[in-house]
Each structure stands twice: as C-alpha cells, then as structure tokens.
C-alpha cells in the first residue's frame, strides 16, 4: 500500500510541531492548499512521497564539496554512493555520457553551463523572455544579460503563416549569420510546440557555434521519449528536476563530451556553488529511479493528452490558444479574443480564488507588461499526477470559462470553489 502525502505530511508536521508549532501551522495550511486546489502552473508538480521524504533526510547534514571519490571532507562514503547513483540514473534516463547532479536550481545550472561554454562578454543567441524564453536566457537584470551579450531570434508573427507564433528557423539562421554567436540556446519556459534540436544543431554548425538546450520544462517528456531528445544534437543540456520530471526542486547538467564535462564540473563547483545539497541529490536519485519505470512513460503520455484536451476545451469556450494548440505539457491562452479588456493579472486572481492555480503570462507580441499580460499559461503535469484525465480537463476548462465570463463575480467564484474542492476530494494526492 502506498502512503498518502497527507499521511506523510501529518507525520512530518507532528515532528515539526513538537519544536515549532508556528512553522508547522504554515506548512499544514500549505498541505491543505495543495490538496484542495487544482495546480495548473506548467512548471509545478506534486513530487511523490518517496521523493518528498528523501529530501527531508539526514543527508542534509553533510558537507560534500567536490565529487564522488574526490571530496574535501571525510565521512562522505554514503554521499558518494547516492551521488553516483543519481548520476548513473540521469545518464540512463536521458541517454547521455555525463551528468552533474549538483546544481541547486535551473538558473544555477545555466550559470555554470554559460561559464563552461563562453567567456564573459561573448555573444549568444536565444529566444527573448517575452516570447517564451527564460530569465537566464539573457534578461538584462540576470547574470546572463549582465556578463554576456544576448541577441535574439524570433517567432513567426503572421496570422496567415502555418507556423504563426512558432520558432522561425529562418530567423534563427539569419541572426546566427549576422551576430556569429559563440553559443545558440534553445529550450523555453512558455513554448507549447516541439523543438527541432537537429535543425538548431545544423544552424549552429553552419556558423561555428555550440548548441545549448535548456529542457527544464520538457525534461519529463524527453525522459519518457514523448518529446524528441536534445541528444545527440546539443553540446550541453541543462534542466530542472522538479517540473515535468517530478523530482525535488533542483538542477542538472548533461553532455556527451568528456572535455566539456570537466569544464561543467569545475564551473558548478567551485565555480558557482560550494557544498552540494546532498538531501536533494538523494531525492533526485529517487525521482530518476521513478522516471525509469514504465509507468512514467504512461504518465507523460497522459500529460500530453490532457494538455491537448484542455486546449481544445478552452478553444470551444472561445479562448485562443497561441500557435493554435500544443504538442507538450503547456499552452498559452490569449484572453483578449474573449474580451479585449481582460488581463492575465485579473484572470489569475479570480481563478486562484476559485481554487484554480494558474499564472499570468505574456503571449507572443503582448503589448501589456509582464505584471499584467494578456494571457494565462496552463500546464498539465500536476493535474495528471493527481490522476485527472480528459473528462476532468473538460471540467477545468468549463470552470475557467465560468469564472472569467463572470468577471470575478463572488457568487460564481464561491460556487466553482466548492466544485473544485469536491473534485479534489475524489482525487486525493498520491492515494
Ligand atoms: N519560473 C519557471 C517557470 O515557471 O517556467 C522557469 O524557471
């Protein structure tokens, strides 16, 4: 019998409460929030009880600076074992030769990857944040925009083009030829279509650039073979471990190149980090083990089916899905076709009050600021973990429509909130 998250949370909370009732109360409230709301944020998931508990073990107590077999502290035998296991499982999962499991986060993985691939001041080519990229892909306040020189390729912006709002590979090639970047970066935070890694590599080779793929969002799909792999095309691949991959919050860097692997290792530690989070590496090992099981593939297939069901139900309710649909776990909903005054900011707030957790998100060419936006980003990894399938996606779309059409009417929100809670009760987390 599997233990439910609630049971585990209760045991953990009792332990915390014995020392610190104030913190226990906050975590208890969060456990309730997760249990009785529907998580539609594309970058979030519900890690399994085994992953959650692994992240809370005594493995946190150790300093293990260095790498397995070459540590700066004594007493690391078990940490060597677990880190080697996490590395080996990551390599098997993604079909690559080298894996560094120490990055504390995706942004730190990207920092170390940039340092391994470029010198400060070098030019790299990426998709700009407002079109679906990430902060660490060249945003002016981020290390990537401060210490390196970002230039950007574009999406197709032509309603009559069959690939409207999808990557314009001609623009990638043109920008690559014009700017001669040291590195080309693909992989995104808000892009609903498949990425053609082979095409990116072809372009990189044509201009003598290296290719980096940040697969943070789609890592679970890639691991399960439900999205084409960046290997063997990308020289370096970074990811987070907590999104579609359903592990603990953290980062991972992979490559097939032995020399590059040495640079990666050196730039993670001592380049950007000190002691690794060994409890998180322990939980990564557990999560990678889960992802190697056949049921993980079935899960990822359902993630995509659910995203497609949700996208078509949203379209039937009169919303526009950017690029006309989704191939992966997420979609961007253009709210303005429904009502020109509607903003992502208002929709996110009304939906949260109704128990539907989303995030406002710019749509391609969005005239509104990132704090307001004209769109919502919806994703299905967390709801699929919960056991939802296509019928529940239709219910979610209908609730989103009701709440938005009511313009945040209190009575509607209260009614939807009750229906959401009752569906959550039918699908307890990790029952
Ligand atoms: N902030 C993450 C997301 O929500 O996509 C990316 O790191």
Coordinates of N, CA and C in Angstrom, one line a residue, residues 37-195:
X37 N -6.8 22.4 -4.0 CA -6.8 23.3 -5.2 C -6.3 22.5 -6.4
X38 N -6.5 23.0 -7.6 CA -6.1 22.4 -8.8 C -4.9 23.1 -9.3
X39 N -3.7 22.4 -9.4 CA -2.5 23.1 -9.8 C -2.3 23.1 -11.3
X40 N -2.4 24.2 -11.9 CA -2.3 24.3 -13.4 C -1.0 25.1 -13.8
X41 N -0.1 25.4 -12.9 CA 1.1 26.1 -13.3 C 2.0 25.0 -13.9
X42 N 2.4 25.4 -15.2 CA 3.1 24.4 -16.0 C 4.4 23.9 -15.5
X43 N 5.0 24.7 -14.6 CA 6.4 24.4 -14.1 C 6.3 23.7 -12.7
X44 N 5.1 23.4 -12.2 CA 5.0 22.8 -10.9 C 4.4 21.4 -11.0
X45 N 4.6 20.6 -10.0 CA 4.2 19.2 -10.0 C 4.0 18.8 -8.5
X46 N 3.5 17.6 -8.3 CA 3.5 17.0 -6.9 C 4.5 15.9 -6.9
X47 N 5.6 16.1 -6.2 CA 6.6 15.0 -6.1 C 6.0 13.9 -5.3
X48 N 6.5 12.7 -5.5 CA 6.0 11.5 -4.8 C 6.4 11.5 -3.3
X49 N 5.6 10.8 -2.5 CA 6.0 10.7 -1.1 C 7.5 10.3 -0.9
X50 N 8.0 9.3 -1.7 CA 9.4 8.9 -1.6 C 10.3 10.0 -1.9
X51 N 10.1 10.8 -2.9 CA 10.9 12.0 -3.2 C 10.9 13.0 -2.1
X52 N 9.7 13.3 -1.7 CA 9.5 14.3 -0.6 C 10.2 13.9 0.7
X53 N 10.1 12.7 1.0 CA 10.7 12.2 2.3 C 12.2 12.2 2.1
X54 N 12.7 11.7 0.9 CA 14.1 11.7 0.7 C 14.8 13.0 0.9
X55 N 14.0 14.1 0.4 CA 14.6 15.4 0.6 C 14.6 15.9 2.0
X56 N 14.0 15.2 2.9 CA 13.9 15.6 4.3 C 14.8 14.7 5.2
X57 N 15.7 14.0 4.6 CA 16.5 13.0 5.4 C 17.8 13.7 6.0
X58 N 18.5 12.8 6.8 CA 19.8 13.2 7.4 C 20.9 13.5 6.4
X59 N 20.6 13.2 5.1 CA 21.6 13.5 4.1 C 21.9 15.0 4.1
X60 N 21.0 15.8 4.6 CA 21.2 17.3 4.7 C 22.4 17.7 5.6
X61 N 22.8 16.8 6.4 CA 23.8 17.2 7.4 C 25.3 17.2 7.0
X62 N 25.5 16.8 5.7 CA 26.9 16.6 5.3 C 27.4 17.7 4.4
X63 N 28.7 18.1 4.6 CA 29.4 18.9 3.6 C 30.1 17.9 2.7
X64 N 29.8 18.0 1.4 CA 30.4 17.0 0.5 C 31.0 17.8 -0.7
X65 N 31.7 18.9 -0.4 CA 32.3 19.7 -1.6 C 33.2 18.8 -2.4
X66 N 33.1 18.9 -3.7 CA 33.9 18.0 -4.5 C 32.9 17.1 -5.2
X67 N 33.4 16.0 -5.7 CA 32.6 15.0 -6.4 C 32.9 13.6 -5.9
X68 N 32.1 12.6 -6.2 CA 32.3 11.2 -5.7 C 33.7 10.8 -5.8
X69 N 34.3 10.3 -4.7 CA 35.7 9.9 -4.7 C 36.7 11.0 -4.6
X70 N 36.3 12.2 -4.7 CA 37.2 13.4 -4.6 C 36.6 14.5 -3.8
X71 N 36.4 14.3 -2.5 CA 35.7 15.2 -1.6 C 36.8 16.0 -0.8
X72 N 36.3 17.1 -0.3 CA 37.2 17.9 0.6 C 36.9 17.6 2.1
X73 N 36.0 16.7 2.4 CA 35.6 16.4 3.8 C 35.6 14.9 3.9
X74 N 35.9 14.4 5.1 CA 35.8 13.0 5.4 C 34.3 12.6 5.6
X75 N 34.1 11.3 5.7 CA 32.7 10.8 6.0 C 31.7 10.9 4.9
X76 N 32.2 10.9 3.7 CA 31.3 11.1 2.5 C 30.9 9.8 1.8
X77 N 31.2 8.6 2.4 CA 31.0 7.3 1.6 C 29.6 7.2 1.1
X78 N 28.6 7.5 2.0 CA 27.2 7.3 1.5 C 26.8 8.4 0.5
X79 N 27.4 9.5 0.7 CA 27.1 10.6 -0.2 C 27.7 10.3 -1.6
X80 N 28.9 9.7 -1.6 CA 29.5 9.3 -2.9 C 28.5 8.3 -3.6
X81 N 28.0 7.3 -2.8 CA 27.2 6.3 -3.4 C 25.9 6.9 -4.0
X82 N 25.3 7.8 -3.2 CA 24.0 8.3 -3.7 C 24.2 9.3 -4.9
X83 N 25.3 10.1 -4.8 CA 25.5 11.0 -6.0 C 25.9 10.2 -7.2
X84 N 26.6 9.1 -7.1 CA 27.0 8.3 -8.2 C 25.7 7.6 -8.8
X85 N 24.8 7.2 -7.9 CA 23.6 6.6 -8.3 C 22.7 7.6 -9.1
X86 N 22.6 8.8 -8.6 CA 21.8 9.8 -9.2 C 22.4 10.1 -10.6
X87 N 23.7 10.2 -10.7 CA 24.4 10.5 -12.0 C 24.1 9.3 -13.0
X88 N 24.3 8.1 -12.5 CA 24.1 6.9 -13.4 C 22.6 6.9 -13.9
X89 N 21.7 7.1 -13.0 CA 20.3 7.1 -13.4 C 19.9 8.2 -14.3
X90 N 20.5 9.4 -14.1 CA 20.3 10.5 -15.0 C 20.8 10.2 -16.4
X91 N 22.0 9.6 -16.5 CA 22.6 9.2 -17.8 C 21.7 8.2 -18.5
X92 N 21.2 7.2 -17.8 CA 20.4 6.2 -18.4 C 19.1 6.8 -18.9
X93 N 18.5 7.7 -18.1 CA 17.2 8.3 -18.4 C 17.3 9.2 -19.6
X94 N 18.4 9.9 -19.8 CA 18.5 10.9 -20.9 C 19.4 10.3 -22.0
X95 N 20.0 9.2 -21.8 CA 20.8 8.6 -22.9 C 22.0 9.4 -23.2
X96 N 22.8 9.8 -22.1 CA 24.0 10.6 -22.4 C 25.1 10.1 -21.5
X97 N 26.3 10.6 -21.8 CA 27.5 10.0 -21.1 C 27.9 10.6 -19.8
X98 N 27.6 11.9 -19.6 CA 28.0 12.6 -18.3 C 26.8 13.4 -17.7
X99 N 26.7 13.4 -16.4 CA 25.7 14.1 -15.7 C 26.2 14.8 -14.5
X100 N 26.0 16.0 -14.3 CA 26.3 16.7 -13.0 C 25.0 17.0 -12.3
X101 N 24.8 16.3 -11.1 CA 23.5 16.4 -10.4 C 23.5 17.5 -9.3
X102 N 24.6 18.3 -9.2 CA 24.8 19.2 -8.1 C 24.1 20.6 -8.2
X103 N 23.7 21.1 -9.4 CA 23.2 22.4 -9.4 C 21.9 22.5 -8.5
X104 N 21.9 23.6 -7.7 CA 20.8 23.8 -6.8 C 19.5 24.2 -7.5
X105 N 19.6 24.7 -8.7 CA 18.4 25.1 -9.5 C 18.7 25.2 -11.0
X106 N 17.7 25.4 -11.7 CA 17.9 25.5 -13.2 C 18.7 26.7 -13.5
X107 N 18.5 27.9 -12.8 CA 19.2 29.1 -13.1 C 20.7 28.9 -12.8
X108 N 21.0 28.1 -11.7 CA 22.4 27.9 -11.4 C 23.0 26.9 -12.4
X109 N 22.2 26.0 -12.8 CA 22.7 25.1 -13.9 C 23.1 25.9 -15.1
X110 N 22.2 26.8 -15.4 CA 22.5 27.6 -16.6 C 23.7 28.5 -16.4
X111 N 23.9 29.0 -15.2 CA 25.1 29.9 -14.9 C 26.4 29.1 -15.2
X112 N 26.4 27.9 -14.6 CA 27.6 27.0 -14.7 C 27.8 26.6 -16.2
X113 N 26.7 26.4 -16.9 CA 26.8 26.0 -18.3 C 27.3 27.1 -19.2
X114 N 26.8 28.4 -18.9 CA 27.3 29.5 -19.6 C 28.9 29.7 -19.4
X115 N 29.3 29.5 -18.1 CA 30.7 29.6 -17.8 C 31.5 28.6 -18.5
X116 N 30.9 27.4 -18.7 CA 31.7 26.3 -19.3 C 31.7 26.5 -20.8
X117 N 30.8 27.2 -21.4 CA 30.7 27.4 -22.8 C 31.2 28.7 -23.4
X118 N 31.3 29.7 -22.5 CA 31.7 31.0 -23.0 C 32.6 31.8 -22.1
X119 N 33.2 32.8 -22.6 CA 33.9 33.8 -21.8 C 33.0 35.0 -21.6
X120 N 33.2 35.7 -20.4 CA 32.4 36.9 -20.2 C 32.5 37.8 -21.4
X121 N 31.4 38.4 -21.8 CA 31.4 39.3 -23.0 C 31.0 38.6 -24.3
X122 N 31.0 37.3 -24.3 CA 30.7 36.6 -25.5 C 29.2 36.7 -25.9
X123 N 29.0 36.6 -27.2 CA 27.6 36.8 -27.7 C 26.9 35.4 -27.7
X124 N 25.7 35.3 -27.3 CA 24.9 34.1 -27.5 C 23.5 34.5 -28.1
X125 N 22.9 33.5 -28.7 CA 21.7 33.7 -29.4 C 20.6 32.9 -28.8
X126 N 19.5 33.6 -28.4 CA 18.4 32.8 -27.7 C 17.0 33.4 -28.0
X127 N 16.0 32.9 -27.5 CA 14.6 33.4 -27.6 C 14.4 34.4 -26.4
X128 N 13.9 35.6 -26.7 CA 13.8 36.6 -25.7 C 12.7 36.1 -24.7
X129 N 12.8 36.6 -23.4 CA 11.9 36.2 -22.3 C 10.4 36.4 -22.7
X130 N 10.1 37.5 -23.3 CA 8.7 37.9 -23.6 C 8.1 36.9 -24.7
X131 N 8.9 36.2 -25.4 CA 8.4 35.3 -26.4 C 8.4 33.9 -25.9
X132 N 8.8 33.7 -24.6 CA 8.7 32.3 -24.1 C 10.0 31.8 -23.5
X133 N 11.1 32.6 -23.7 CA 12.4 32.2 -23.1 C 12.4 32.3 -21.6
X134 N 13.6 32.4 -21.0 CA 13.7 32.4 -19.5 C 14.6 33.5 -19.1
X135 N 14.4 33.9 -17.9 CA 15.3 35.0 -17.3 C 16.8 34.8 -17.6
X136 N 17.2 33.5 -17.4 CA 18.6 33.2 -17.6 C 19.0 33.0 -19.0
X137 N 18.1 33.4 -19.9 CA 18.5 33.3 -21.4 C 18.8 34.7 -21.9
X138 N 19.2 35.6 -21.0 CA 19.7 36.9 -21.5 C 18.9 38.1 -21.0
X139 N 18.0 38.0 -20.0 CA 17.3 39.1 -19.4 C 18.3 40.1 -18.8
X140 N 18.0 41.4 -19.0 CA 19.1 42.4 -18.7 C 19.5 42.5 -17.3
X141 N 18.6 42.1 -16.4 CA 19.0 42.1 -14.9 C 19.6 40.8 -14.4
X142 N 19.6 39.8 -15.3 CA 20.1 38.4 -14.9 C 21.6 38.3 -15.3
X143 N 22.3 37.4 -14.6 CA 23.7 37.2 -14.9 C 23.9 37.1 -16.4
X144 N 23.0 36.4 -17.1 CA 23.2 36.1 -18.5 C 23.1 37.3 -19.4
X145 N 22.4 38.4 -18.9 CA 22.4 39.6 -19.7 C 23.4 40.6 -19.2
X146 N 23.9 40.4 -18.0 CA 24.9 41.3 -17.4 C 26.3 41.0 -17.9
X147 N 26.6 39.7 -17.8 CA 28.0 39.3 -18.1 C 28.2 38.8 -19.6
X148 N 27.1 38.5 -20.3 CA 27.2 38.0 -21.7 C 26.4 39.0 -22.6
X149 N 26.5 38.8 -23.9 CA 25.8 39.6 -24.8 C 24.7 38.8 -25.5
X150 N 23.5 39.0 -25.1 CA 22.4 38.2 -25.7 C 21.9 38.9 -27.0
X151 N 21.7 38.1 -28.0 CA 21.0 38.5 -29.2 C 19.9 37.5 -29.4
X152 N 18.8 37.9 -30.1 CA 17.6 37.0 -30.1 C 17.1 36.6 -31.5
X153 N 16.6 35.4 -31.6 CA 15.8 35.1 -32.8 C 14.3 35.2 -32.5
X154 N 13.5 35.0 -33.5 CA 12.1 35.4 -33.4 C 11.2 34.2 -33.6
X155 N 9.9 34.5 -33.2 CA 8.8 33.6 -33.6 C 8.2 34.1 -34.9
X156 N 7.5 33.3 -35.6 CA 6.7 33.8 -36.8 C 5.6 34.7 -36.2
X157 N 5.5 35.9 -36.7 CA 4.4 36.7 -36.3 C 3.6 37.0 -37.6
X158 N 2.8 36.1 -38.0 CA 2.0 36.4 -39.2 C 0.8 35.4 -39.2
X159 N -0.3 36.0 -38.9 CA -1.5 35.1 -38.7 C -1.8 34.2 -39.8
X160 N -1.3 34.5 -41.0 CA -1.6 33.7 -42.2 C -0.5 32.6 -42.4
X161 N 0.5 32.7 -41.6 CA 1.6 31.7 -41.7 C 1.2 30.4 -40.9
X162 N 1.4 29.2 -41.5 CA 1.0 28.0 -40.8 C 1.8 27.8 -39.5
X163 N 3.0 28.4 -39.3 CA 3.7 28.3 -38.1 C 3.6 29.6 -37.2
X164 N 2.5 30.3 -37.4 CA 2.3 31.6 -36.6 C 2.6 31.3 -35.1
X165 N 3.4 32.1 -34.5 CA 3.8 32.1 -33.1 C 4.7 30.9 -32.8
X166 N 5.2 30.2 -33.8 CA 6.2 29.2 -33.6 C 7.6 29.6 -34.0
X167 N 8.6 28.9 -33.6 CA 10.0 29.4 -33.8 C 10.2 29.5 -35.3
X168 N 10.8 30.7 -35.7 CA 11.1 31.0 -37.1 C 12.6 30.6 -37.3
X169 N 12.8 29.4 -37.8 CA 14.1 28.8 -38.0 C 14.9 29.6 -39.0
X170 N 14.2 30.3 -39.9 CA 15.0 31.2 -40.9 C 15.5 32.4 -40.1
X171 N 14.8 32.8 -39.1 CA 15.2 34.0 -38.3 C 16.4 33.5 -37.4
X172 N 16.4 32.2 -36.9 CA 17.5 31.7 -36.1 C 18.8 31.8 -37.0
X173 N 18.6 31.3 -38.2 CA 19.8 31.2 -39.1 C 20.3 32.6 -39.5
X174 N 19.3 33.5 -39.8 CA 19.7 34.9 -40.2 C 20.4 35.6 -39.0
X175 N 19.9 35.4 -37.8 CA 20.5 36.1 -36.6 C 21.9 35.4 -36.3
X176 N 22.0 34.1 -36.5 CA 23.2 33.4 -36.3 C 24.3 33.9 -37.3
X177 N 23.9 34.1 -38.5 CA 24.9 34.6 -39.5 C 25.3 36.0 -39.3
X178 N 24.3 36.8 -38.8 CA 24.6 38.2 -38.6 C 25.5 38.4 -37.4
X179 N 25.2 37.7 -36.3 CA 25.9 38.0 -35.0 C 27.0 37.1 -34.7
X180 N 27.1 36.0 -35.4 CA 28.2 35.0 -35.2 C 28.3 34.7 -33.7
X181 N 27.2 34.2 -33.1 CA 27.3 33.9 -31.6 C 28.2 32.8 -31.3
X182 N 28.8 32.8 -30.1 CA 29.6 31.7 -29.6 C 28.7 30.5 -29.3
X183 N 27.5 30.8 -28.9 CA 26.6 29.7 -28.5 C 25.1 30.0 -28.9
X184 N 24.4 29.0 -29.3 CA 23.0 29.2 -29.6 C 22.2 28.4 -28.5
X185 N 21.2 29.0 -28.0 CA 20.4 28.4 -26.8 C 19.0 28.2 -27.3
X186 N 18.5 26.9 -27.1 CA 17.1 26.6 -27.3 C 16.6 25.9 -26.1
X187 N 15.2 25.8 -26.0 CA 14.6 25.3 -24.8 C 13.9 26.5 -24.1
X188 N 12.7 26.4 -23.6 CA 11.9 27.5 -23.2 C 11.1 27.3 -22.0
X189 N 10.5 28.4 -21.5 CA 9.6 28.3 -20.3 C 8.1 28.4 -20.7
X190 N 7.9 29.0 -21.9 CA 6.4 29.2 -22.2 C 6.3 29.0 -23.7
X191 N 6.6 27.7 -24.2 CA 6.6 27.5 -25.6 C 5.8 26.1 -25.8
X192 N 4.7 26.1 -26.5 CA 3.9 24.9 -26.5 C 4.2 23.9 -27.6
X193 N 5.2 24.1 -28.4 CA 5.4 23.3 -29.6 C 6.7 22.5 -29.4
X194 N 6.9 21.5 -30.2 CA 8.1 20.7 -30.2 C 9.3 21.5 -30.7
X195 N 10.5 21.2 -30.2 CA 11.7 21.9 -30.6 C 12.5 21.0 -31.5

